[in-house]
Every structure is written in structure tokens, then in C-alpha cells.
Tab-separated table of C-alpha atoms and ligand atoms in Angstrom:
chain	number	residue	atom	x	y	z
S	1	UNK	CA	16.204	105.688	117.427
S	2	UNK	CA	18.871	102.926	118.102
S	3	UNK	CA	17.086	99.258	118.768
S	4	UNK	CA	20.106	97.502	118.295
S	5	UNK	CA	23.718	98.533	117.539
S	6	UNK	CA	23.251	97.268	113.335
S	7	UNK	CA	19.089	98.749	113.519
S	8	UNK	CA	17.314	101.519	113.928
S	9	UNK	CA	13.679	102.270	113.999
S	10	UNK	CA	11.974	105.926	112.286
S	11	UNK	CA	8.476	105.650	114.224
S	12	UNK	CA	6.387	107.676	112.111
S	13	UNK	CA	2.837	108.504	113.917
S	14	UNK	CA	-0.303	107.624	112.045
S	15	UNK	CA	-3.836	107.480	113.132
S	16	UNK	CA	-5.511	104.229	112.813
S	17	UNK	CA	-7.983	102.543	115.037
S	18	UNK	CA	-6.496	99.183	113.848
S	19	UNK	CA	-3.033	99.687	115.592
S	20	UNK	CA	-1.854	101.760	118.042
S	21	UNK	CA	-0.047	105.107	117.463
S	22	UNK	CA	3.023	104.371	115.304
S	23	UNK	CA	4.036	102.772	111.716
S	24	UNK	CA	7.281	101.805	112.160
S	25	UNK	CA	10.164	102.224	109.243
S	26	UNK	CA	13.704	100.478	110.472
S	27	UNK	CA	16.780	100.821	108.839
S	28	UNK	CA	19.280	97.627	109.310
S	29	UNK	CA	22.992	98.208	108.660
S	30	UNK	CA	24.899	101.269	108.345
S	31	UNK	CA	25.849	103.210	105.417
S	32	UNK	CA	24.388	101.828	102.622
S	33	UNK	CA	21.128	100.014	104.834
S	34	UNK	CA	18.329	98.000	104.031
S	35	UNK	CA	14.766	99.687	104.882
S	36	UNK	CA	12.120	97.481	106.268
S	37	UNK	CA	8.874	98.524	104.950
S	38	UNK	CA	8.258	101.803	103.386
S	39	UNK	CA	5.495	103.619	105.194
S	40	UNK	CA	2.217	104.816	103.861
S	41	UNK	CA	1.997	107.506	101.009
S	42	UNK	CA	1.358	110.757	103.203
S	43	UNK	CA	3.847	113.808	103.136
S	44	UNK	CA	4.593	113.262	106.588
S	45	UNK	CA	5.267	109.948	106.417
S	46	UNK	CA	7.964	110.865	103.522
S	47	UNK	CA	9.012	113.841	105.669
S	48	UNK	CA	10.306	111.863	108.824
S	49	UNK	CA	11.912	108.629	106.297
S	50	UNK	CA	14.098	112.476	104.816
S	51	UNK	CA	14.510	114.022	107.961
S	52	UNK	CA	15.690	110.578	109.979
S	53	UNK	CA	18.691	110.012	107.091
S	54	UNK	CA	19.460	113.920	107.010
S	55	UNK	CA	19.667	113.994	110.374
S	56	UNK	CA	22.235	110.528	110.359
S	57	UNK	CA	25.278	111.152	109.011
S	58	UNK	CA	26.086	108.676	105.867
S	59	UNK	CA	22.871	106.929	105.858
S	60	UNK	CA	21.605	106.204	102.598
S	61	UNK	CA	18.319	103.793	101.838
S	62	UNK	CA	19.885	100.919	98.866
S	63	UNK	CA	17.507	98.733	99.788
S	64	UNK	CA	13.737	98.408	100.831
S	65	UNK	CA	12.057	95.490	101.710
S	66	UNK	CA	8.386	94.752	102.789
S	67	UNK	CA	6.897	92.761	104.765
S	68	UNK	CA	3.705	92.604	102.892
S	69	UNK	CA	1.852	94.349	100.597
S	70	UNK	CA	-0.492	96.805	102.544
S	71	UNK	CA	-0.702	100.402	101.601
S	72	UNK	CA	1.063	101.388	105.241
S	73	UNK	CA	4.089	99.128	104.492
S	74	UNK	CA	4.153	99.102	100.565
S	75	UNK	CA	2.959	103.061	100.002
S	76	UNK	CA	6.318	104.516	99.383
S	77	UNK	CA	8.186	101.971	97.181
S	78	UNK	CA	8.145	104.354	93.862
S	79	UNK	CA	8.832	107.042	95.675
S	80	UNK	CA	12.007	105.195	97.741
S	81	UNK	CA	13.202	104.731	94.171
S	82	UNK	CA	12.998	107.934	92.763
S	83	UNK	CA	14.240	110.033	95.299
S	84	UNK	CA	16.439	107.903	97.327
S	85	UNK	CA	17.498	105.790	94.372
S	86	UNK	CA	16.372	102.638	96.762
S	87	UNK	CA	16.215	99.131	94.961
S	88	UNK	CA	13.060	96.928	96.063
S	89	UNK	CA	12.423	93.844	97.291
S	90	UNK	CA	9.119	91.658	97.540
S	91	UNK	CA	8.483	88.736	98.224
S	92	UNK	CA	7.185	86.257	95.001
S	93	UNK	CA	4.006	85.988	96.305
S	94	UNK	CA	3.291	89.918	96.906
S	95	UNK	CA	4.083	90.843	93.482
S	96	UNK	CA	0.344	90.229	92.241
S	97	UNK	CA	-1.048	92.267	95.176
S	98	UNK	CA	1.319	95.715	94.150
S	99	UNK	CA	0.032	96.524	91.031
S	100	UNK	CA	0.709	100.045	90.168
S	101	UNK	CA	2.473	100.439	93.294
S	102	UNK	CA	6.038	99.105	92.110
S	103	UNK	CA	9.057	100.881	90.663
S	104	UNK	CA	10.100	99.646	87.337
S	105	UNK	CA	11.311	96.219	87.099
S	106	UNK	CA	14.705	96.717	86.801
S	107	UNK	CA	14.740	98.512	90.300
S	108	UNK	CA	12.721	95.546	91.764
S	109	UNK	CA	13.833	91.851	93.273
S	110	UNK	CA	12.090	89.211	93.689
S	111	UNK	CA	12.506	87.449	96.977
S	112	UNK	CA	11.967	83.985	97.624
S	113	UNK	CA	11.092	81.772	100.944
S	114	UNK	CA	14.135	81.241	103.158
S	115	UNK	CA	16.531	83.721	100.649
S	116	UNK	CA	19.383	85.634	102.451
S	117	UNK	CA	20.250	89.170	101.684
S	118	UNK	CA	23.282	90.522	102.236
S	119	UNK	CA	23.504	94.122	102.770
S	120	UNK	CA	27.669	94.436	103.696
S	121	UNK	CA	28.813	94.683	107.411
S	122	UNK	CA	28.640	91.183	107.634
S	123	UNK	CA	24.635	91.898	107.892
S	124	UNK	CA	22.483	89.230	106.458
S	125	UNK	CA	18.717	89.045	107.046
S	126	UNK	CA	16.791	85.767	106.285
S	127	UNK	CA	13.112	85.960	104.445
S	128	UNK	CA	10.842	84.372	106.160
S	129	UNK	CA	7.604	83.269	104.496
S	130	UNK	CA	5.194	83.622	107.392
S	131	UNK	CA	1.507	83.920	105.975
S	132	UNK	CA	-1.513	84.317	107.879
S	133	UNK	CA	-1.904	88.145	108.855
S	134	UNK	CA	-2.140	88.525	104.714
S	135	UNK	CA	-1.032	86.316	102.295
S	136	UNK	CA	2.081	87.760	101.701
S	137	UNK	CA	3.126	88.067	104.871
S	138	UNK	CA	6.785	87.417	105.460
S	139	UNK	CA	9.194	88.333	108.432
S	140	UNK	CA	12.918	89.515	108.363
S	141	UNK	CA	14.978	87.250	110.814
S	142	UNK	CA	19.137	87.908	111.343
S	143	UNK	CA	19.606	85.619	113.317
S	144	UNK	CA	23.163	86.618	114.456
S	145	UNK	CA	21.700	89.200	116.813
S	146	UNK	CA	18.598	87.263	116.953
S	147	UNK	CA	16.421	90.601	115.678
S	148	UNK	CA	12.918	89.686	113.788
S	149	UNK	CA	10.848	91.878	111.522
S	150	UNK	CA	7.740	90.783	111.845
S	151	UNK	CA	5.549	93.951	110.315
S	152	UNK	CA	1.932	93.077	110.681
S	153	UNK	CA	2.137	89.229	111.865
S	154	UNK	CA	2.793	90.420	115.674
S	155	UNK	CA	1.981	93.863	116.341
S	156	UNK	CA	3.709	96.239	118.786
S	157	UNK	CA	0.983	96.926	121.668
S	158	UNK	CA	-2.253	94.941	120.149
S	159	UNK	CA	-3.390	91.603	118.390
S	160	UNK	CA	-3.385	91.838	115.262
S	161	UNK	CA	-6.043	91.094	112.248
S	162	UNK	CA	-5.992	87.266	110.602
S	163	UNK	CA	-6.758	86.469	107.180
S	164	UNK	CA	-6.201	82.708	107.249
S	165	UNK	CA	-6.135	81.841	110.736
S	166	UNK	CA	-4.295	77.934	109.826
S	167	UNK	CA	-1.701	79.794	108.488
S	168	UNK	CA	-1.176	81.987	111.046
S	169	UNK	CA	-0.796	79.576	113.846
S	170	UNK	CA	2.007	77.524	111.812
S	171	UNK	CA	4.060	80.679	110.905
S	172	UNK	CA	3.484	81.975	114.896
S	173	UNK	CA	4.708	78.129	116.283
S	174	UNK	CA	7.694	78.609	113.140
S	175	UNK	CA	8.815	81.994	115.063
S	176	UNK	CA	8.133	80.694	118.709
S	177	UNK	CA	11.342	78.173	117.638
S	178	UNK	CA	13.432	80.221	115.817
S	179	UNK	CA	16.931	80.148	117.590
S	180	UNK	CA	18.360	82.414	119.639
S	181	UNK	CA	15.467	84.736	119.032
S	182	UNK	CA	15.901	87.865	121.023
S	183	UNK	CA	14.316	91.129	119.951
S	184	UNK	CA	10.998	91.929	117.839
S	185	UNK	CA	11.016	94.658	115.565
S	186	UNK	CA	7.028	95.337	114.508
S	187	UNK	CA	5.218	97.262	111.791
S	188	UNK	CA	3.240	99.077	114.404
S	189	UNK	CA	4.003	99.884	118.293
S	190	UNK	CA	6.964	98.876	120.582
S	191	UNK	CA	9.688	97.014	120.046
S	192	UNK	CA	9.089	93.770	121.801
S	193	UNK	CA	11.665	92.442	124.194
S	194	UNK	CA	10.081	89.418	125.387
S	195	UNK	CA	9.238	87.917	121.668
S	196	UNK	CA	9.080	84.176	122.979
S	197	UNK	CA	6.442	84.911	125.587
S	198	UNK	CA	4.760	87.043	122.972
S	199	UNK	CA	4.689	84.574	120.692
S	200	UNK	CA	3.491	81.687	122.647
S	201	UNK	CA	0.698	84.312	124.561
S	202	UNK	CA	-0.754	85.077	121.138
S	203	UNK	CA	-1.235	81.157	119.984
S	204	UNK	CA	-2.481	81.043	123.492
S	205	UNK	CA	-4.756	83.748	123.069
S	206	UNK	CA	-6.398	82.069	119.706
S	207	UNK	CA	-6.562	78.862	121.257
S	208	UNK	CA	-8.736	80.777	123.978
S	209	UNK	CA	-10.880	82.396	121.250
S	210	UNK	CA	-11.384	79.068	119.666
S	211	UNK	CA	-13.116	78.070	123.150
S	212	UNK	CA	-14.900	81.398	123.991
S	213	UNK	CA	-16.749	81.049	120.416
S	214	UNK	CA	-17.185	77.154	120.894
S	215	UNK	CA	-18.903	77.779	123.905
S	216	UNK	CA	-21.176	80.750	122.570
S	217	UNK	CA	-22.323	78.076	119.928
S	218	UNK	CA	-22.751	75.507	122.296
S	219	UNK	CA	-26.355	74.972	122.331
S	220	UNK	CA	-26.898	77.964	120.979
S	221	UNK	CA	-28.709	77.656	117.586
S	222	UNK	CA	-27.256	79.578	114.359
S	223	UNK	CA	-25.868	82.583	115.173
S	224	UNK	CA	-23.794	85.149	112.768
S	225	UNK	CA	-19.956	86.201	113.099
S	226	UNK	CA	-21.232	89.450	114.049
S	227	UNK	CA	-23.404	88.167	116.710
S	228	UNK	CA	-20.549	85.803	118.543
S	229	UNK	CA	-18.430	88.664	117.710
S	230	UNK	CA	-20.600	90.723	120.461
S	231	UNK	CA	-20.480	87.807	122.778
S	232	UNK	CA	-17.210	87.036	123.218
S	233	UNK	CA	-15.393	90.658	122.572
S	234	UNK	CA	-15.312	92.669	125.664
S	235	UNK	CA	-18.007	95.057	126.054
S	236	UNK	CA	-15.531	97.988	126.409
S	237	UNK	CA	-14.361	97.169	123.086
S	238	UNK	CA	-13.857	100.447	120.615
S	239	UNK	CA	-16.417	100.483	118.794
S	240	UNK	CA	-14.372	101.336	115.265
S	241	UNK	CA	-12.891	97.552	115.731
S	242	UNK	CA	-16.347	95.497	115.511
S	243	UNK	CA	-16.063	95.072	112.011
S	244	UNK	CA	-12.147	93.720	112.284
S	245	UNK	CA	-13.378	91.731	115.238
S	246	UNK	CA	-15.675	89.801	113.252
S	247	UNK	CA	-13.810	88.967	110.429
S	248	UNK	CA	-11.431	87.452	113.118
S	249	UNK	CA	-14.031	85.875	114.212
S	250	UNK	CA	-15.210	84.682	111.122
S	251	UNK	CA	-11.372	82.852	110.681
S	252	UNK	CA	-12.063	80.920	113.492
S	253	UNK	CA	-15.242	79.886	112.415
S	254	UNK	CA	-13.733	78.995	108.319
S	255	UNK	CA	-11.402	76.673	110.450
S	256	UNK	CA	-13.946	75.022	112.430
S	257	UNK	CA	-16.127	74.417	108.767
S	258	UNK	CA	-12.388	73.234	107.552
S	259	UNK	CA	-11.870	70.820	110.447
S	260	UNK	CA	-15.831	69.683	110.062
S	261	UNK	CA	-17.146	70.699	113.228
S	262	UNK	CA	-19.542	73.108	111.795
S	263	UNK	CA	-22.374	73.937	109.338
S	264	UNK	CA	-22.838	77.210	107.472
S	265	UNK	CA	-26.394	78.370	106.436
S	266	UNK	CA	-25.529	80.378	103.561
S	267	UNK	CA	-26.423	83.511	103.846
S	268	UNK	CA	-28.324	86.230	101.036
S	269	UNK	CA	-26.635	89.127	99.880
S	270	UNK	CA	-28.174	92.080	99.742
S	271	UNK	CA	-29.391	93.419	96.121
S	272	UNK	CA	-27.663	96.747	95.101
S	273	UNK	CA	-30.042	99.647	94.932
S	274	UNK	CA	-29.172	101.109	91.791
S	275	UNK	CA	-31.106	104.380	92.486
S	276	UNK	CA	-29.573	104.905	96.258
S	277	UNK	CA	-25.603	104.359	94.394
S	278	UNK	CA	-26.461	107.183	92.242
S	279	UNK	CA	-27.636	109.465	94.577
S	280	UNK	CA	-24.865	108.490	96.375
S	281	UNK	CA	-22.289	109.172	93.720
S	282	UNK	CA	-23.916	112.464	92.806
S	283	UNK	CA	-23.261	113.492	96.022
S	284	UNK	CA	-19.969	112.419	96.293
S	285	UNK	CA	-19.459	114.330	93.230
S	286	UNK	CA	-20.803	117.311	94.201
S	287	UNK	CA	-19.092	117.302	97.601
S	288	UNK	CA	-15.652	116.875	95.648
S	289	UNK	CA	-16.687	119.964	94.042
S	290	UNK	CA	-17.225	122.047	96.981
S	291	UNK	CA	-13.835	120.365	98.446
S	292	UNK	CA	-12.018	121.648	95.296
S	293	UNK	CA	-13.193	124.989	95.429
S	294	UNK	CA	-12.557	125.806	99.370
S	295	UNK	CA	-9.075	124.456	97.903
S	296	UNK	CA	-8.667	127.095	95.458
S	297	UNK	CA	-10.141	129.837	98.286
S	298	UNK	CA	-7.071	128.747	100.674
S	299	UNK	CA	-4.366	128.956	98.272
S	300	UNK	CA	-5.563	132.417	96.415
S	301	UNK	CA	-6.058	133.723	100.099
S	302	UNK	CA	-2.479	132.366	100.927
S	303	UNK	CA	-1.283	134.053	97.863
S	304	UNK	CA	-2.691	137.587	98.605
S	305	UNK	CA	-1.344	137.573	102.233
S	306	UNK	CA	2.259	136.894	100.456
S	307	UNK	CA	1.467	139.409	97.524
S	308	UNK	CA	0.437	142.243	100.439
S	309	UNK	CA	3.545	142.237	101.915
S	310	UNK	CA	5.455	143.723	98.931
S	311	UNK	CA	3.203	146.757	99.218
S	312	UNK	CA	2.751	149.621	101.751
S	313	UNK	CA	-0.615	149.210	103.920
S	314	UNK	CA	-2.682	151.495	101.942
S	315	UNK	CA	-5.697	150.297	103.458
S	316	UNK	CA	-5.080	151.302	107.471
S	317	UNK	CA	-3.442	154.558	106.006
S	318	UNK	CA	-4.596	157.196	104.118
S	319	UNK	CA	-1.684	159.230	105.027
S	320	UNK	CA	1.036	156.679	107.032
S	321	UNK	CA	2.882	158.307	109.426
S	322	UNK	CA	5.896	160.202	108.320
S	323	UNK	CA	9.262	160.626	110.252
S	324	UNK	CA	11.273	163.664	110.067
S	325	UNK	CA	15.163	164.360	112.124
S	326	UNK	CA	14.868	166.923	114.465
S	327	UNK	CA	17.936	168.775	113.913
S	328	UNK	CA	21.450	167.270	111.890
S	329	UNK	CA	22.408	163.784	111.843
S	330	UNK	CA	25.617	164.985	113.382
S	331	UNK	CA	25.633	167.568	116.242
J	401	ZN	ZN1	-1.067	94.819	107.238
């Protein structure tokens, strides 16, 4: 699908609580292009990447970039290389985080803050070292036609998860003044046509969070991220995000301890129970088992569905019935 006349967009659906719908792969240029992110390592993920570039005439993947180093953006990069014969790029300070995940070396470059690459066509997309969402987090910016790639930092249709919330607020305000800023390309959802007002509406929408948990403490005694979590997420929130809501909760409240304006009661982990992991792995085991033998079942069943069609259907016929010309073949 077209977003712009130099990028296109393979919207590959995935299931995930955390986002909604749609990983996005985009493909900037034309002819030899530039892939932004990689998708995650499922066969159908792989499947659309091959059926989008069959299905375009003279598209072929030289380069892939990420925008950080998460298994749905980075989960394809040896496989980019070694079937579409893709070179990768990743930024310095993602390197660390993709070990085991990368091509060889000599098929991987090493981007740095601010670094142009020129893919032909007069195409050139800026790095952008915009932290925050992960610590790797970097967006794609050309600013030409004024298109960002912002993969995980600003989401499609939803807010999106914060590892180190200072961070994320300078690299939001960085984008908010970008120039002649015009169209958001995300790692998840819609492309976003409005990407100032987005911008500015999610530091707006932190800022409120910092006052909705400020006033749940106010007064309040201790309480636990988990606790202010429930307090200041709507009640109709899905129930699979709690645990995501209170770690962003809990970056608000490492900011406030940062700034000074509050103290943390440490709290006591929990002692493994050595006897309970066992069990636990026993039955993992066990279950893996089972898993690998309904496996086998399917395929062996598949196999003698194939092998019975080379043979006549003994077993509904005794006798099959016969066919015989009643008269000549020619009158
Ligand atoms: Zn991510």
C-alpha cells in the first residue's frame, strides 16, 4: 500500500494486546529500497514481506533498517539477508541488545546519531536517536517529504509503553520541532496524518499522568505502582495491559524519585521456591512431550491421506463398480 509516492507500507497482522492489529514493514524508495524494520520471526510474517515484493514489479529489499531492537521489528534480520540478500543497519547502541539475532558482520552497518543514508532516487533518510520507548530507540526522518519512522516511540492507534520516561519526553519535544514534518509512518497501526498534534497530545497526555498519580499520592500514604496503577487507569481498561500499565506507571514514579519529590520503601522480593520451579519444569517438559507427539500424529495422518490417493479405495469396495460399452464405440 502506497503512503507516499517514494514509501510504501506491508501491514502484516499480528495479535498482541500491546498494540493494535498490525506490525507495520515499509519499504522507502523504489527499486533497490530500504526496509524499515523487519517484522517478527513467524512464517506469515515472512510470507506477506515475499508476497508484497513478488507482487511489485522490480522491488528488491538492499537495505533494512530498525528502529529498535525488539523481536517484532528486529525478528527477520538473518533471514532478510539470506534470502533477500538485504544488508543491515542498527543503530550503535542496539548492537548489544541483538545478540544472535544479526547477520554476519560483513552484511551489517553500524549507524550512528544524526547519519544520513542514501538509498539512490535522490532518497535520503536521517537517523534519529530518539530513546525512551527502549533504549535503542531511533526514528527515520526524510525530511524532503517530511515522512517519519517512528516504530515503537508513537504508535499507530494507542500510547505506547516507556522505559525511561526523561528520555522519552526530550526525543517526543525533538520530533514535535522537526521541520516541515508531515506524515508518521509507525511500527504498529495507522499511518498518522496529523503527527504535530500527535506529538504534542502525547507529552500532553504524560504531563496529565504525572498529575493523576500526584494526586492519588496526595495524602495518600505509601501505595505500590500496581495500586496507583488501578487508580488512575480507567476501569474499562483490558485487563492483559495492567502489567504494561504499571511499569508506565512506575516511569513516572523513577522520575519523581529522580527530581526528589518522592521516597521509595524498598520493597522484598519474593524467595524462589525451588520445589514449585521443578514441578513446574517437569511439567513443562512433559507437556512438550505430548505437544511433540500430537505433532508427529498430524503429519503421519497428513501423509496417509496423500499416500491413499495413489491407490484404488479398497476399503468402500470389495468389488468397485465396473463399466462396460453397450454396443461399438462407433455405430
Ligand atoms: Zn518495541
Amino acid at each position: 500500500m502506497q503512503v507516499t509516492a517514494n514509501v510504501r507500507v506491508v501491514p502484516i497482522p499480528s495479535e498482541s494486546a500491546m498494540h493494535t492489529g498490525v506490525t507495520n514493514v515499509y519499504l522507502v524508495g523504489s527499486g533497490q529500497v530500504l526496509a524499515i524494520d523487519s517484522g517478527e520471526a513467524l512464517d506469515h510474517h515472512k510470507w506477506m514481506l515475499r508476497g508484497y515484493l513478488a507482487a511489485t514489479e522490480q522491488t528488491e529489499i538492499a537495505l533494512t533498517a530498525i528502529t529498535h531492537h525488539h523481536f517484532d521489528h528486529s525478528g527477520n534480520l538473518k533471514w532478510v539477508h539470506e534470502f533477500l540478500h538485504s544488508d543491515v543497519l542498527v543503530h550503535e547502541r542496539g548492537i548489544p541488545l541483538l545478540k544472535g539475532k544479526l547477520p554476519p558482520p560483513e552484511a551489517v552497518r553500524i549507524l550512528q546519531d544524526n547519519e544520513v543514508i542514501d538509498i539512490g532516487n535522490g532518497v535520503r533518510p536521517r537517523v534519529l536517536f530518539t530513546p525512551g520507548h527502549s533504549v535503542d530507540s531511533v526514528c527515520y526522518y526524510v525530511e524532503d517529504t517530511g515522512v517519519l519512522f517512528t516504530g515503537d516511540t508513537l504508535l499507530g492507534n494507542s500510547t505506547t509503553t516507556v522505559q525511561d520516561l526523561a528520555s522519552y519526553r526530550q526525543s517526543l519535544k525533538m520530533l514535535s520541532e522537526l521541520p516541515n514534518l508531515t506524515v508518521i509512518c509507525p511500527g504498529h497501526g495507522q499511518i498518522v496524518r496529523d503527527p504535530r498534534e500527535r506529538l504534542l497530545g502525547l507529552m500532553e497526555h504524560r504531563a496529565q499522568r504525572d498529575r493523576q498519580i500526584l494526586a492519588t499520592l496526595d495524602g495518600a500514604g505509601p501505595m505500590s505502582a500496581w495500586d496507583i496503577m488501578m487508580k488512575v487507569y480507567p476501569e474499562n481498561l483490558d485487563k492483559r495491559l495492567r502489567r504494561p500499565a504499571t511499569r508506565n506507571v512506575q516511569t513516572h514514579l523513577d522520575q519523581f524519585k529522580q527530581e526528589g519529590r518522592l521516597t521509595e520503601v524498598p520493597g522484598s522480593r519474593r524467595k524462589p521456591n525451588e520445589a514449585k520451579l521443578k514441578r513446574e519444569k517437569e511439567l513443562a517438559k512433559a507437556q512438550d512431550k505430548v505437544l511433540r507427539q500430537a505433532k508427529k500424529i498430524e503429519a503421519e495422518r497428513a501423509t496417509a491421506a496423500l499416500r491413499a490417493q495413489e491407490a484404488p479405495t479398497t476399503a468402500d469396495w470389495s468389488r468397485p463398480p465396473t463399466y462396460e460399452l453397450i454396443g461399438r464405440a462407433k455405430d
